[in-house]
Amino acid sequence: MKILIIEDEYSLADAIAETLKKENFTTNIITDGEEGENEALTNVYDLILLDIMLPNKDGFKILNDLRKEKVDTPIIILTAKSEINDKLNGLENGADDYITKPFEIREVLARIQVQLRHIEAETQSEAEAEIEAETEVKTKAGIQEGQGSGRLEFRDMVLI
Ligand code: CA
């Protein structure tokens, strides 16, 4: 599995990459917005971690342009707390999830795994996929029966 990390805070990007490597992911770190977008357009990744405040091109513009170019790779936005209002904006623009900084690296890993499971699930029959995703999310987050399902609830649980 190949993950593209577009993040100008190199130490943070590197810490994420180190954790992902331990889980057998291949990573590529790009610290510039424009270069990051070009990379996402040129090479195929399984998932993209995208910062918002980036040199030369911000994450929302990158997200917009990638979706316009029909890049349907799952994208998880990394956003600072001060940009909290941008979150909904991000999801409306085609992001699959977002994580608020500061975060724990293991949270990033968990969100990535949720997104990648969604992709796997899509290759199965839809009904089967629904049930599996629901079960996995509940098990993972320790959510009690009846409290809902899906990634939004899982995300909210993690943020608590
Ligand atoms: Ca940044």
XYZ file of C-alpha atoms and ligand atoms in Angstrom:
161
model
C 0.000 0.000 0.000
C 1.372 3.364 -1.048
C 0.632 6.552 0.870
C 1.381 10.087 -0.320
C 1.972 12.574 2.509
C 1.635 16.212 1.430
C 2.720 18.113 4.531
C 5.208 20.979 4.872
C 6.011 20.242 8.522
C 8.678 17.718 7.696
C 9.213 16.344 11.203
C 5.505 15.561 11.464
C 5.379 13.991 8.011
C 8.452 11.943 8.816
C 6.994 10.695 12.112
C 3.851 9.574 10.263
C 5.959 7.917 7.569
C 8.025 6.017 10.151
C 4.893 4.627 11.778
C 3.418 3.662 8.416
C 6.619 1.919 7.327
C 6.404 -0.297 10.398
C 2.980 -1.372 9.127
C 4.503 -2.176 5.725
C 3.208 0.877 3.913
C 5.329 2.622 1.323
C 5.365 6.393 1.830
C 6.347 9.482 -0.105
C 6.621 12.884 1.579
C 6.159 16.093 -0.417
C 6.433 19.420 1.441
C 5.216 21.731 -1.333
C 1.581 22.095 -2.417
C 2.119 22.304 -6.159
C 4.655 19.494 -6.193
C 2.343 17.392 -4.064
C -0.522 17.839 -6.490
C 1.690 16.974 -9.450
C 2.831 13.844 -7.681
C -0.768 12.834 -6.961
C -1.645 13.371 -10.624
C 1.397 11.521 -11.923
C 1.601 8.438 -9.727
C -1.003 6.120 -8.278
C -1.393 6.021 -4.489
C -3.756 4.059 -2.283
C -4.332 7.055 -0.036
C -3.273 10.686 0.334
C -2.712 12.577 3.594
C -3.180 16.256 2.782
C -2.240 19.255 4.903
C -4.155 22.514 4.366
C -1.579 25.251 4.923
C 1.093 24.474 2.336
C 3.575 26.540 0.353
C 2.469 27.458 -3.208
C -0.944 25.779 -3.137
C -3.289 25.103 -0.234
C -4.808 21.738 0.507
C -8.368 22.707 -0.430
C -7.316 23.862 -3.892
C -5.323 20.673 -4.322
C -8.309 18.589 -3.212
C -10.606 20.418 -5.628
C -8.248 20.056 -8.540
C -7.545 16.385 -7.887
C -11.254 15.586 -7.823
C -11.748 17.647 -10.998
C -9.033 15.556 -12.613
C -10.958 12.437 -11.554
C -8.383 11.311 -8.996
C -10.624 9.288 -6.678
C -7.912 8.216 -4.230
C -9.103 8.452 -0.613
C -7.893 11.741 0.868
C -7.583 12.439 4.588
C -7.186 16.125 5.437
C -4.800 17.124 8.222
C -6.130 20.375 9.646
C -5.075 22.697 12.458
C -7.592 23.423 15.217
C -7.765 27.063 14.088
C -9.059 25.858 10.746
C -11.837 23.845 12.363
C -14.551 25.572 10.300
C -12.779 24.412 7.197
C -13.540 20.817 8.073
C -17.022 20.714 6.620
C -15.718 22.590 3.635
C -13.138 19.854 3.214
C -15.661 17.054 3.326
C -17.931 18.860 0.867
C -14.989 19.245 -1.467
C -14.493 15.524 -1.648
C -12.261 14.654 1.280
C -12.954 11.243 2.815
C -12.001 12.169 6.353
C -10.092 14.769 8.332
C -7.878 14.759 11.392
C -7.379 17.725 13.685
C -3.855 18.721 14.699
C -2.337 17.988 17.098
C -3.084 14.286 16.743
C -1.502 11.041 17.762
C 0.184 9.155 14.963
C -1.710 5.979 15.848
C -4.931 7.897 15.160
C -3.687 8.634 11.653
C -2.930 4.955 11.205
C -6.395 3.982 12.416
C -8.093 6.404 10.008
C -5.996 5.181 7.114
C -6.955 1.596 7.890
C -10.643 2.552 7.983
C -10.374 4.173 4.545
C -8.501 1.243 3.060
C -11.075 -1.173 4.463
C -13.763 0.859 2.728
C -11.997 0.271 -0.575
C -11.661 -3.458 0.080
C -15.293 -3.576 1.088
C -16.358 -1.933 -2.179
C -15.020 -4.891 -4.090
C -17.342 -7.200 -2.181
C -21.074 -7.289 -2.629
C -22.625 -4.109 -1.291
C -24.767 -5.686 1.367
C -21.889 -7.766 2.630
C -19.646 -4.709 2.670
C -22.137 -2.701 4.696
C -22.362 -5.332 7.379
C -18.632 -5.859 7.544
C -17.749 -2.166 7.763
C -20.350 -1.675 10.470
C -19.085 -4.590 12.508
C -15.456 -3.574 12.153
C -16.090 0.045 13.054
C -18.058 -0.954 16.125
C -15.474 -3.446 17.262
C -12.598 -1.082 16.676
C -14.093 1.892 18.488
C -15.846 -0.166 21.141
C -19.139 1.414 20.230
C -22.182 -0.089 21.851
C -24.952 -1.623 19.819
C -27.405 0.909 18.475
C -25.092 3.896 18.611
C -24.839 4.054 14.885
C -22.264 3.040 12.354
C -20.066 4.367 9.624
C -16.950 6.439 9.531
C -18.421 9.701 10.785
C -19.397 8.119 14.087
C -16.082 6.322 14.279
C -14.306 9.624 13.730
C -16.342 11.308 16.436
C -15.533 8.516 18.863
C -11.836 8.912 18.217
C -11.992 12.653 18.772
C -13.614 12.345 22.181
Ca 1.226 23.129 7.016
